[in-house]
mmCIF file of C-alpha atoms in Angstrom:
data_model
loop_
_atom_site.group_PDB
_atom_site.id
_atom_site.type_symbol
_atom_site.label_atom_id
_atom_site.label_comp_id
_atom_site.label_asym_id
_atom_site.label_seq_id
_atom_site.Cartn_x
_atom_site.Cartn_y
_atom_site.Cartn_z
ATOM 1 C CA UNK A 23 13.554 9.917 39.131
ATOM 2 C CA UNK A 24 13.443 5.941 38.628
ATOM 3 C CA UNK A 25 11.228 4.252 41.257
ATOM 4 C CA UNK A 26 12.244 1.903 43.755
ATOM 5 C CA UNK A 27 11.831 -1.015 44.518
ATOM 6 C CA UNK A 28 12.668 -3.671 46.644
ATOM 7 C CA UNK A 29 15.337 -5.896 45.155
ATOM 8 C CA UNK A 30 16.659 -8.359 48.132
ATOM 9 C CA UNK A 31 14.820 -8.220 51.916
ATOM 10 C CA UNK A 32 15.058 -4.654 53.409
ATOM 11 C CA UNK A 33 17.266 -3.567 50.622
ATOM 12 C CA UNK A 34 15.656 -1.321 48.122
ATOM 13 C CA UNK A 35 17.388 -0.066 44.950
ATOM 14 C CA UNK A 36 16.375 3.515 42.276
ATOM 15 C CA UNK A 37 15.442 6.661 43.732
ATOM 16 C CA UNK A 38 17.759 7.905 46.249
ATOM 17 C CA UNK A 39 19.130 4.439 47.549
ATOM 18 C CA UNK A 40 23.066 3.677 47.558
ATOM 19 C CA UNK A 41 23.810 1.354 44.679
ATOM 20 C CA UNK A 42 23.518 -2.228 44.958
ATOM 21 C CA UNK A 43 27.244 -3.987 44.078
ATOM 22 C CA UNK A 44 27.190 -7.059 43.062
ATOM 23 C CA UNK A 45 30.103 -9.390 43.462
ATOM 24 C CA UNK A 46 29.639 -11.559 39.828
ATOM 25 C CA UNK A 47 31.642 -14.910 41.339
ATOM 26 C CA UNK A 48 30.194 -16.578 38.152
ATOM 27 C CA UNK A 49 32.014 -19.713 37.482
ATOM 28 C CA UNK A 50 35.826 -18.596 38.970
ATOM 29 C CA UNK A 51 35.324 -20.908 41.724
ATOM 30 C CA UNK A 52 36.807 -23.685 39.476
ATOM 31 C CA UNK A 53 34.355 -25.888 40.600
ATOM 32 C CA UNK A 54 35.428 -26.584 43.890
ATOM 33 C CA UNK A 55 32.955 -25.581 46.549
ATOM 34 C CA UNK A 56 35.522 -24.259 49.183
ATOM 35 C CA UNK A 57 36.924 -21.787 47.023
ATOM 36 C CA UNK A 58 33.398 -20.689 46.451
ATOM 37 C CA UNK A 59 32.806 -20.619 50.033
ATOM 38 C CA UNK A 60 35.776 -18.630 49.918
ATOM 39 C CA UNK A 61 34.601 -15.950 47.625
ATOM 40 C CA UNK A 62 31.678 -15.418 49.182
ATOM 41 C CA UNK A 63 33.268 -14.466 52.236
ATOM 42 C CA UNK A 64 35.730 -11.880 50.472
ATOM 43 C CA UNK A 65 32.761 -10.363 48.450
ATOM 44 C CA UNK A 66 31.336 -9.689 52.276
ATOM 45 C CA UNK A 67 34.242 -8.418 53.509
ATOM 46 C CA UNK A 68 35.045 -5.549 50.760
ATOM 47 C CA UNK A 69 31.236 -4.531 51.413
ATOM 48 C CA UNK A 70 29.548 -6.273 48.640
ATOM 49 C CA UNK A 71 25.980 -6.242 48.996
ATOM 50 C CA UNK A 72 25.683 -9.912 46.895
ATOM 51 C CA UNK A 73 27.164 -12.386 45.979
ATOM 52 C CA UNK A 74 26.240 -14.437 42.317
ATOM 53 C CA UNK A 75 26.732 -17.438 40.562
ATOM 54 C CA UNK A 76 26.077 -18.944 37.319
ATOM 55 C CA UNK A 77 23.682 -21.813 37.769
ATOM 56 C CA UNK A 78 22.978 -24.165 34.314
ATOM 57 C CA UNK A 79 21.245 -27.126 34.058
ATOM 58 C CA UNK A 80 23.102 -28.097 30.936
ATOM 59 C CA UNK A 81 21.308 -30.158 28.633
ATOM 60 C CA UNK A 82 18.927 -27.374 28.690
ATOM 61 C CA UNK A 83 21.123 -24.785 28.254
ATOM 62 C CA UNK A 84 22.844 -26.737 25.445
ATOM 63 C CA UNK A 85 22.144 -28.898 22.939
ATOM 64 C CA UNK A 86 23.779 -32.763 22.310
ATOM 65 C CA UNK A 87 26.422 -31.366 20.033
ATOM 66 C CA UNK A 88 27.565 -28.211 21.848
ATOM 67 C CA UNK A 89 28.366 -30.412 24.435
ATOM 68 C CA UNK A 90 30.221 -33.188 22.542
ATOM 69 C CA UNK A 91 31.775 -30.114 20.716
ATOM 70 C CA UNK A 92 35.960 -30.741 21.738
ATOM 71 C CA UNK A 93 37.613 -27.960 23.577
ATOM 72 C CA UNK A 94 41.404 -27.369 23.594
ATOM 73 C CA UNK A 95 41.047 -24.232 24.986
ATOM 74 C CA UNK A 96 43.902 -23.240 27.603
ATOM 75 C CA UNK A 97 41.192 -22.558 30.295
ATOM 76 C CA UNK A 98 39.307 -26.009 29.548
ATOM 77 C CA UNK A 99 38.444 -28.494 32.319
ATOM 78 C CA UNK A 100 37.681 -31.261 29.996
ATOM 79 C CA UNK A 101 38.264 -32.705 26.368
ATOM 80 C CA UNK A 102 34.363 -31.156 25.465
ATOM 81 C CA UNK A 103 33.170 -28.471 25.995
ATOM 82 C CA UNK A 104 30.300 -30.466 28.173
ATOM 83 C CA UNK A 105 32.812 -32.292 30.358
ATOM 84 C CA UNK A 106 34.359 -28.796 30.810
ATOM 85 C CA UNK A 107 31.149 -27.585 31.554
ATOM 86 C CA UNK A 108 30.221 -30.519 33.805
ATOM 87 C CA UNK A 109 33.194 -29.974 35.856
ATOM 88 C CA UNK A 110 32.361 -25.777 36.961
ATOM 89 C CA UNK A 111 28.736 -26.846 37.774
ATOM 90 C CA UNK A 112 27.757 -27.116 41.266
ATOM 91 C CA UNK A 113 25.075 -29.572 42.407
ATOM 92 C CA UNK A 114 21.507 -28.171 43.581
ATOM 93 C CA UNK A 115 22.664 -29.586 47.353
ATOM 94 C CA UNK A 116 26.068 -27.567 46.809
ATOM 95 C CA UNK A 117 24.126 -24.721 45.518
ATOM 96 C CA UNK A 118 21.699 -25.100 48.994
ATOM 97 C CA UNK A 119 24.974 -25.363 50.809
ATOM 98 C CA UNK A 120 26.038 -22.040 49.623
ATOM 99 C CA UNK A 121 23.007 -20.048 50.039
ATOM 100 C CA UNK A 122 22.938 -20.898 53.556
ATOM 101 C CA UNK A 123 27.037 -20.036 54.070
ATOM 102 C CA UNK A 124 25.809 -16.851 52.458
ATOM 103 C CA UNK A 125 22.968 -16.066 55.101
ATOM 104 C CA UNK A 126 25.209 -17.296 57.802
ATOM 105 C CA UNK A 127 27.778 -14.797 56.871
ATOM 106 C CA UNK A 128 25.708 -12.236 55.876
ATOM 107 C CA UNK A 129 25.536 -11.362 52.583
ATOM 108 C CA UNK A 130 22.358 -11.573 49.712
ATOM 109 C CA UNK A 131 23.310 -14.647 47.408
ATOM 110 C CA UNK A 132 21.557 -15.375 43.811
ATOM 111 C CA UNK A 133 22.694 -16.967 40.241
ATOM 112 C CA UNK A 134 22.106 -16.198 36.819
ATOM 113 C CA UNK A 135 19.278 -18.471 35.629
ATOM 114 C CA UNK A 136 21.016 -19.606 33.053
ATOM 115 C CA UNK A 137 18.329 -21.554 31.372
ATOM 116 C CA UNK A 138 14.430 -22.341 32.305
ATOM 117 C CA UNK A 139 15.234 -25.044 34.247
ATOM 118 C CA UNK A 140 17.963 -23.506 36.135
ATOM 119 C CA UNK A 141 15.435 -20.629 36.886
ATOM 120 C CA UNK A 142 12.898 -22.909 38.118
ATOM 121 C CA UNK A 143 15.627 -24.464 40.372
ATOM 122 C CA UNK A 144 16.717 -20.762 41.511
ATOM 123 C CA UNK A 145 12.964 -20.338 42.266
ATOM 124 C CA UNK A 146 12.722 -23.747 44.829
ATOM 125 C CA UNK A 147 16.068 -22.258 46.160
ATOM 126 C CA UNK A 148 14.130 -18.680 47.038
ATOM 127 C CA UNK A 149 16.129 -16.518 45.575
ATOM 128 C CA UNK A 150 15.857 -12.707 46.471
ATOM 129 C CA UNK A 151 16.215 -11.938 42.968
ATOM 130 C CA UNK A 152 16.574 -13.274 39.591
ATOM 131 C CA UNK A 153 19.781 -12.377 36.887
ATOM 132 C CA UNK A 154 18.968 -12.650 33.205
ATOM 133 C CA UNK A 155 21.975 -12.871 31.869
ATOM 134 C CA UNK A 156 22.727 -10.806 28.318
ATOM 135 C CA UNK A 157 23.163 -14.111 26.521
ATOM 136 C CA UNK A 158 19.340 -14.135 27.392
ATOM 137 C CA UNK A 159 17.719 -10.842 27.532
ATOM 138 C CA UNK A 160 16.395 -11.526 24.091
ATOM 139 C CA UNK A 161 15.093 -14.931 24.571
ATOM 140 C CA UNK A 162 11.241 -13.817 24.882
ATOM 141 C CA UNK A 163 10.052 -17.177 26.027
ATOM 142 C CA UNK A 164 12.550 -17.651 28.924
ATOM 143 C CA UNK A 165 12.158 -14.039 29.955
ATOM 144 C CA UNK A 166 7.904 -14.406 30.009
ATOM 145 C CA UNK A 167 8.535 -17.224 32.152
ATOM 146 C CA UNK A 168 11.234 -15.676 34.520
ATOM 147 C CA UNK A 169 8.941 -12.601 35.263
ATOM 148 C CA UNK A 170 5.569 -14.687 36.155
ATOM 149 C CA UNK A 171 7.629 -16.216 39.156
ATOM 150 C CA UNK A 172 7.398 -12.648 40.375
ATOM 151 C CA UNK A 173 10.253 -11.919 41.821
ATOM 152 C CA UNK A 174 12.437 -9.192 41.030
ATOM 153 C CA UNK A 175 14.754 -9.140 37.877
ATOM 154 C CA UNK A 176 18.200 -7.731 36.873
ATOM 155 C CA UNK A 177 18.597 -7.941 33.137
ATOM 156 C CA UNK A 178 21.664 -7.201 31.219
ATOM 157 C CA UNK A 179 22.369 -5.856 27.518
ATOM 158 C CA UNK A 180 25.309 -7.376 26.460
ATOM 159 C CA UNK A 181 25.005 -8.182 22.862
ATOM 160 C CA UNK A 182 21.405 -6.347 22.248
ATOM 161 C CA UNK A 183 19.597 -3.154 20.377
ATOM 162 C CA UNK A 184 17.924 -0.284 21.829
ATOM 163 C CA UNK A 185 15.682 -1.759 19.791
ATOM 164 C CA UNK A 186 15.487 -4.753 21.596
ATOM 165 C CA UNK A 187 15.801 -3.646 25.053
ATOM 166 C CA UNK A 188 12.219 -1.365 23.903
ATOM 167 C CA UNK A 189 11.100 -5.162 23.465
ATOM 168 C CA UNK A 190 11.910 -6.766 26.976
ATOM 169 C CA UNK A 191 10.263 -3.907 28.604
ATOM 170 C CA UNK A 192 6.920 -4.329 26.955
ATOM 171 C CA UNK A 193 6.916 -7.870 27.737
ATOM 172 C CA UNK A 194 8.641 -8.099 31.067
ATOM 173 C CA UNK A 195 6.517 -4.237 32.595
ATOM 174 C CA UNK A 196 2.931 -5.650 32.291
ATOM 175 C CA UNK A 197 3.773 -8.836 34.064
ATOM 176 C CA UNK A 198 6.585 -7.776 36.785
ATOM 177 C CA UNK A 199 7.328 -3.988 37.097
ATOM 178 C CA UNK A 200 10.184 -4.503 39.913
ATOM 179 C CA UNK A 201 13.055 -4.890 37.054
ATOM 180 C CA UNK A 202 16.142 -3.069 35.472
ATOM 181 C CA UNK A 203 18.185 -3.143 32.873
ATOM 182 C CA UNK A 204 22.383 -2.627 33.265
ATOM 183 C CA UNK A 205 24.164 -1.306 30.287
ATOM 184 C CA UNK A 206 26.404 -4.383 29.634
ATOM 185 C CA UNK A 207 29.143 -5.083 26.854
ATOM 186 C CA UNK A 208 29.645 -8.847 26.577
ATOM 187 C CA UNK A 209 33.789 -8.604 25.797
ATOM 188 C CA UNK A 210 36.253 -10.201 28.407
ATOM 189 C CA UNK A 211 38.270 -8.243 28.908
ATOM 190 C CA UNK A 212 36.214 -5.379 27.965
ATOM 191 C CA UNK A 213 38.147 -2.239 26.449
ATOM 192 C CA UNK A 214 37.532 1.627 27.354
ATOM 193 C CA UNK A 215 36.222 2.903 23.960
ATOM 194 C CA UNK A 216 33.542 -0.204 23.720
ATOM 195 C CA UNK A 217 32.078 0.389 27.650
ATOM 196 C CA UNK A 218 29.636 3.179 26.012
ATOM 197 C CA UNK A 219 28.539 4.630 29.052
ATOM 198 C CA UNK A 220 26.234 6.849 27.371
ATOM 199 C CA UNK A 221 23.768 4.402 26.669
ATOM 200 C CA UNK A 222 23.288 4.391 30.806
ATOM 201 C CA UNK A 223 21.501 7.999 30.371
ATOM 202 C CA UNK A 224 19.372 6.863 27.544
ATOM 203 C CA UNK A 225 18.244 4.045 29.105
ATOM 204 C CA UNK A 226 17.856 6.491 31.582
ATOM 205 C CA UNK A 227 15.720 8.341 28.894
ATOM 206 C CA UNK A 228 13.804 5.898 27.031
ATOM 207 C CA UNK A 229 12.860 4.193 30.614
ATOM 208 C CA UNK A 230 12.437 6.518 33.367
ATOM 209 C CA UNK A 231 10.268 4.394 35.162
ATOM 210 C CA UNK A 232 13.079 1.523 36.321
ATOM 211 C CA UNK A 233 16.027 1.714 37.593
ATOM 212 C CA UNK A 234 19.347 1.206 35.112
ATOM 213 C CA UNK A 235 22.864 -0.106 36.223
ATOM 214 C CA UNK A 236 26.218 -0.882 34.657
ATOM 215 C CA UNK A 237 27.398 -4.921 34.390
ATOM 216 C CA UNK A 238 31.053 -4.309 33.581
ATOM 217 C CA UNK A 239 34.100 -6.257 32.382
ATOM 218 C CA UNK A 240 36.522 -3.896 31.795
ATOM 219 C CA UNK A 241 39.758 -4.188 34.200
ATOM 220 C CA UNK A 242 40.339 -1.646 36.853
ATOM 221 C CA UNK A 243 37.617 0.301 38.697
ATOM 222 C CA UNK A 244 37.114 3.584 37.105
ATOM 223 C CA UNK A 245 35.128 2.866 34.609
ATOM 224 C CA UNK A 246 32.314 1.644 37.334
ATOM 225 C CA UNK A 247 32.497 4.658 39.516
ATOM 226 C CA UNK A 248 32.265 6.568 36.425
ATOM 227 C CA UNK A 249 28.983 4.651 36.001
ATOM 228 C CA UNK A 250 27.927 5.444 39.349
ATOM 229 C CA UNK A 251 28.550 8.663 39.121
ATOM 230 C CA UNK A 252 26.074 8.751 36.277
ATOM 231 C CA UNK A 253 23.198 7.406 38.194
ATOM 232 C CA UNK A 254 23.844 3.240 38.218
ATOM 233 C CA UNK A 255 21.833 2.027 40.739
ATOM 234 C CA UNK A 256 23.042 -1.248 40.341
ATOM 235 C CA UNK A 257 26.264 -2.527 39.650
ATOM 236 C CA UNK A 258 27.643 -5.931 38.524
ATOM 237 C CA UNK A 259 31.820 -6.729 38.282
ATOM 238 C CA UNK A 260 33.253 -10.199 38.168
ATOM 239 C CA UNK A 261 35.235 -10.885 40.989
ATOM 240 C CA UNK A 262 38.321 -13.762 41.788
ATOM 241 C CA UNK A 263 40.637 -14.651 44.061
ATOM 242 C CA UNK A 264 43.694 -14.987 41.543
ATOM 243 C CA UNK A 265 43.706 -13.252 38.166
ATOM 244 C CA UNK A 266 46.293 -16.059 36.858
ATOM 245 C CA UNK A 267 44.006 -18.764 37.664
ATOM 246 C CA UNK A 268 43.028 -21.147 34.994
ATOM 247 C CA UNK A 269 39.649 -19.529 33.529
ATOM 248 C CA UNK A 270 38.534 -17.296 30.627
ATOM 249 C CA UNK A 271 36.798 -14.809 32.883
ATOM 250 C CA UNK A 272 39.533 -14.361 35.516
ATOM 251 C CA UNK A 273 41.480 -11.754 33.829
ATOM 252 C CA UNK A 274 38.371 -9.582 33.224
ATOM 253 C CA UNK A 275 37.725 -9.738 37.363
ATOM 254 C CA UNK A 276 38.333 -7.907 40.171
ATOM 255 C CA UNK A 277 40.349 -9.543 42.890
ATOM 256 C CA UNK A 278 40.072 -8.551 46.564
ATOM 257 C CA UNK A 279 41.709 -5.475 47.160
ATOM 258 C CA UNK A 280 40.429 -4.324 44.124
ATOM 259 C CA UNK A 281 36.928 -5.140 45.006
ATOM 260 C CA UNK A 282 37.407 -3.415 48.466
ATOM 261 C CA UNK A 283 38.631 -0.175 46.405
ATOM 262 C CA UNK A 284 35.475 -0.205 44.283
ATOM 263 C CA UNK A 285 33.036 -0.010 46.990
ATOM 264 C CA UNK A 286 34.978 2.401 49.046
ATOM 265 C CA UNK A 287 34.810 4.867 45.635
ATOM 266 C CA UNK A 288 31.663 4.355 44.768
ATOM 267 C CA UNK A 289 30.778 5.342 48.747
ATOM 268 C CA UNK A 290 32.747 7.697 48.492
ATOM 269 C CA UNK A 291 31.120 9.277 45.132
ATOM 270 C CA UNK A 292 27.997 8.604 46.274
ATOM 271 C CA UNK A 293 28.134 11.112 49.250
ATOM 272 C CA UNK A 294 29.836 13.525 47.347
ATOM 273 C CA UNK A 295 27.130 13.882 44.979
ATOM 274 C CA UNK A 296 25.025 15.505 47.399
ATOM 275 C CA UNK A 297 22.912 18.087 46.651
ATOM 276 C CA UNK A 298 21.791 19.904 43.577
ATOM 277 C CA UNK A 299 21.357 23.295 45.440
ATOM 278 C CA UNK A 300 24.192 25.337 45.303
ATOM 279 C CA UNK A 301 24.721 28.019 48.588
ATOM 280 C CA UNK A 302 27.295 28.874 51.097
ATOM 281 C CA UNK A 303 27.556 26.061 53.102
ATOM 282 C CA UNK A 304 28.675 25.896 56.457
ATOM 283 C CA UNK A 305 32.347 24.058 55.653
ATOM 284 C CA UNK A 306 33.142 27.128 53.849
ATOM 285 C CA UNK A 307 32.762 29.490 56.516
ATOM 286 C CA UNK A 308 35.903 29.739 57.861
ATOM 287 C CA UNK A 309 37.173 30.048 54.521
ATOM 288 C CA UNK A 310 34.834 32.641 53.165
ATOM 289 C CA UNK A 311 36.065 34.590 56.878
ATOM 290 C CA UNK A 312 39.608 33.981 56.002
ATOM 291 C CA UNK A 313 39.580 35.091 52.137
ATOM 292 C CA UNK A 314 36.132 36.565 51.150
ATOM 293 C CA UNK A 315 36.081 39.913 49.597
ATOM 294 C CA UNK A 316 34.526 42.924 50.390
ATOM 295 C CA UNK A 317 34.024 46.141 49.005
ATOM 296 C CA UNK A 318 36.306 49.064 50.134
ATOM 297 C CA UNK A 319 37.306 52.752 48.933
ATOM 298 C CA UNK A 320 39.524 53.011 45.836
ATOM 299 C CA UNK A 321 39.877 56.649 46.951
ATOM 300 C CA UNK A 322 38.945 59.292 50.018
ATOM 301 C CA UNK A 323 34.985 59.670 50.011
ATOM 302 C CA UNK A 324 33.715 62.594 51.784
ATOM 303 C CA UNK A 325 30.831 62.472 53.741
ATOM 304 C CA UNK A 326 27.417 62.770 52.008
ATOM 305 C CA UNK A 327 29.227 61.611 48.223
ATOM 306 C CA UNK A 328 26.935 59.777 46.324
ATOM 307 C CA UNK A 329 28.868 56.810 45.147
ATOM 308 C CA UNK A 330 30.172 56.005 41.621
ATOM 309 C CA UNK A 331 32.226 52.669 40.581
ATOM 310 C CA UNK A 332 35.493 54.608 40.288
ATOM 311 C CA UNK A 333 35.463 54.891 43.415
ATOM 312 C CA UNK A 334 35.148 51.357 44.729
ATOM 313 C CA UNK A 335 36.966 48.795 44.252
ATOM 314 C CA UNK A 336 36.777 44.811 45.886
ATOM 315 C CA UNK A 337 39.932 43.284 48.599
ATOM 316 C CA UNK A 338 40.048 41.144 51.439
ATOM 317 C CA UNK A 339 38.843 43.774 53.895
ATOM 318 C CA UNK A 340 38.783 43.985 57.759
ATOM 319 C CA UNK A 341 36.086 44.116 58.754
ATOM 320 C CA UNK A 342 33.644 42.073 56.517
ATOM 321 C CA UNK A 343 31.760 44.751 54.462
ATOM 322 C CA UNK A 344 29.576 44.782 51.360
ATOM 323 C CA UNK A 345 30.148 41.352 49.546
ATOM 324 C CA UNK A 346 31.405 41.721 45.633
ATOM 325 C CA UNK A 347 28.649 41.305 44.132
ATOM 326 C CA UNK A 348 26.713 44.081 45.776
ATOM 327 C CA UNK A 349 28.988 46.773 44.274
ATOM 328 C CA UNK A 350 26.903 47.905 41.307
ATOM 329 C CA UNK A 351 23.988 48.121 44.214
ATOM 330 C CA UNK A 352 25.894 50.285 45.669
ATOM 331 C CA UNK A 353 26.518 52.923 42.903
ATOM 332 C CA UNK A 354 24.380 55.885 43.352
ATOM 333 C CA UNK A 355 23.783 55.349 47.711
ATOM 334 C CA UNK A 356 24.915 58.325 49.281
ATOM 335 C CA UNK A 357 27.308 57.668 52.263
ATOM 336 C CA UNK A 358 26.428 58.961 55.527
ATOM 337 C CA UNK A 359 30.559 59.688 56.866
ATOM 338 C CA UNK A 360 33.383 60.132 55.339
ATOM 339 C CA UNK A 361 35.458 57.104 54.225
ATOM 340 C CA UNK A 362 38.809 56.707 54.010
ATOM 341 C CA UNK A 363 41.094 55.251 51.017
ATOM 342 C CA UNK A 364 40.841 51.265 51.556
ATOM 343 C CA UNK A 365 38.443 51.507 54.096
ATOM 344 C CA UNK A 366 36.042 48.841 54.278
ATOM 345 C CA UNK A 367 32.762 49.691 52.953
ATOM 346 C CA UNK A 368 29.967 48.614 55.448
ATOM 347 C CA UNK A 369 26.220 49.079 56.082
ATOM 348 C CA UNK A 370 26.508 51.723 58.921
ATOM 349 C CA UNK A 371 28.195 54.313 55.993
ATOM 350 C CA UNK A 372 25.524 53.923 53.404
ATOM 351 C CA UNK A 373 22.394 56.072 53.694
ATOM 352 C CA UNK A 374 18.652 54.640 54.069
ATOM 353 C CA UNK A 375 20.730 50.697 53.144
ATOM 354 C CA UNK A 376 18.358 47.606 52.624
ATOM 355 C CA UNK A 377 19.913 44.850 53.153
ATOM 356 C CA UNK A 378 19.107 42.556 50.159
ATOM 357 C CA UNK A 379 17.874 38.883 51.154
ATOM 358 C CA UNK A 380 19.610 35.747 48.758
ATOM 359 C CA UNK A 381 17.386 33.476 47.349
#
């Protein structure tokens, strides 16, 4: 069993815990810090247990000519791709602002650190918890730096090798062992037969000593109960307010009722994994009383017969006698009366009976 560890204040995730869901707002809050207000409160009120942003500090993030770099896109905000950028990009007072909306309301809030500056910014803000974001889970440097701060990490795998991910750990375990990785395809929207689920249980395998999760963008929620149900102990989904809003990330999102859906199911999975012993448990009582077998006569036994299979056979029998799978035990017990046909075979008719314990 992964170990726990304590992701947010009070909240621990691995082991046994409930999975943490985490309401990905990213950058659908098209820049305007009401909507984002907004979100936050929806990502509450379907039972979130986060909500996250994307926080850049751009010319760090970028270089001169990605920004200049024109974009026509449909979903642009600007003529480049920097004014576009420029334009989704809350301020570090906004980002202050909705932190403390967040506590007020309830809810953990955090961002992607999407560059070393924007970490060291999320790090001032205090943070319960840093995102690396796949687009970074191979950038060494950043991801050295991110761990010394010491607080714990949630990296995703979009875009990387097993090969890789074998990589992160050695550099990221030494330095900060409260991390985990989500298996994460970076494709919006992301299709069925590329989500790879799989890979969950051999991260599962090759790192048994953290937690794994599932950051998803597929549509629907299926998929990420699926993921639960295969031991995420974190999970990640994008989250809007309006899929037809202007935004390349919208369509891959969940939007409110859907959100609400997800957690209920993965509650709802979550209890109904239970426990890995299997016995008669006491909800199926009245059903085993109702429609349980027992073992009865096939035919007339005369008193002091020593029993032989033909002559048992298994029914719903009143009263409760000698469950199924006691009928080979029973061949060769002499019986102490007469029995008649379809009579109920119980202990008081079988000589010198033991009653056989279940383990």
């Amino acid at each position: 069993m992964a170990r726990e560890f304590e992701l947010c204040p009070g909240r621990r995730i691995g082991g046994d815990q409930p999975c943490f869901i985490i309401a990905e707002i990213g950058q659908n809050h098209q820049g305007d810090l009401d909507i984002a207000k907004r979100m936050i409160r929806m990502a509450k009120d379907c039972g979130a247990d986060c909500a996250k942003f994307q926080k850049s500090e751009l010319e760090y993030k970028f270089n001169k000519k990605a920004l200049e770099r024109p974009y026509t896109s449909k979903h642009s905000w600007g003529k480049t791709y920097g004014e576009h950028k420029r334009h989704l990009e809350f301020s570090h007072d906004q980002y202050r602002e909705l932190k403390k909306y967040a506590e007020e309301i309830g809810i953990f809030f955090t961002a992607s650190g999407m560059d070393e500056m924007a970490v060291e910014f999320l790090h001032e803000l205090d943070v319960p918890f840093f995102k690396v974001g796949s687009g970074d889970t191979n950038n060494f440097p950043y991801l050295e730096k991110t761990a010394k701060k010491g607080r714990p990490m949630v990296i995703s795998s979009g875009m990387q090798s097993m090969n890789t991910m074998h990589q992160v750990y050695q550099i990221v375990k030494p330095i900060n062992p409260n991390f985990c990785f989500l298996q994460c395809t970076s494709a919006y929207p992301l299709q069925p037969e590329d989500v790879n689920l799989r890979v969950i249980s051999a991260y599962q395998s090759a790192f048994p000593d953290i937690p794994i999760g599932y950051s998803g963008h597929e549509t629907g929620i299926a998929i990420s109960v699926a993921a639960v149900a295969m031991g995420a102990k974190v999970l990640e989904r994008h989250v809007t307010l309006d899929k037809t809003w202007k935004g390349s990330d919208h369509q891959a999102s969940l939007e409110p009722n859907e959100l609400a859906e997800l957690v209920k199911a993965i509650r709802t999975v979550e209890k109904a994994m239970g426990s890995p012993v299997k016995q008669l448990l006491p909800c199926e009582m009245a059903c085993n009383e109702k429609l349980g077998k027992s073992v009865v006569a096939k035919v007339a036994i005369p008193e002091g017969a020593v029993l032989t299979l033909d002559m048992l056979t298994v029914k719903v029998g009143e009263p409760k006698g000698f469950p199924p799978e006691s009928i080979f035990d029973l061949v060769g017990q002499k019986v102490k009366k007469s029995i008649e046909e379809d009579e109920t075979i119980t202990e008081q008719v079988v000589e010198n009976h033991v009653k056989k314990v279940k383990c």
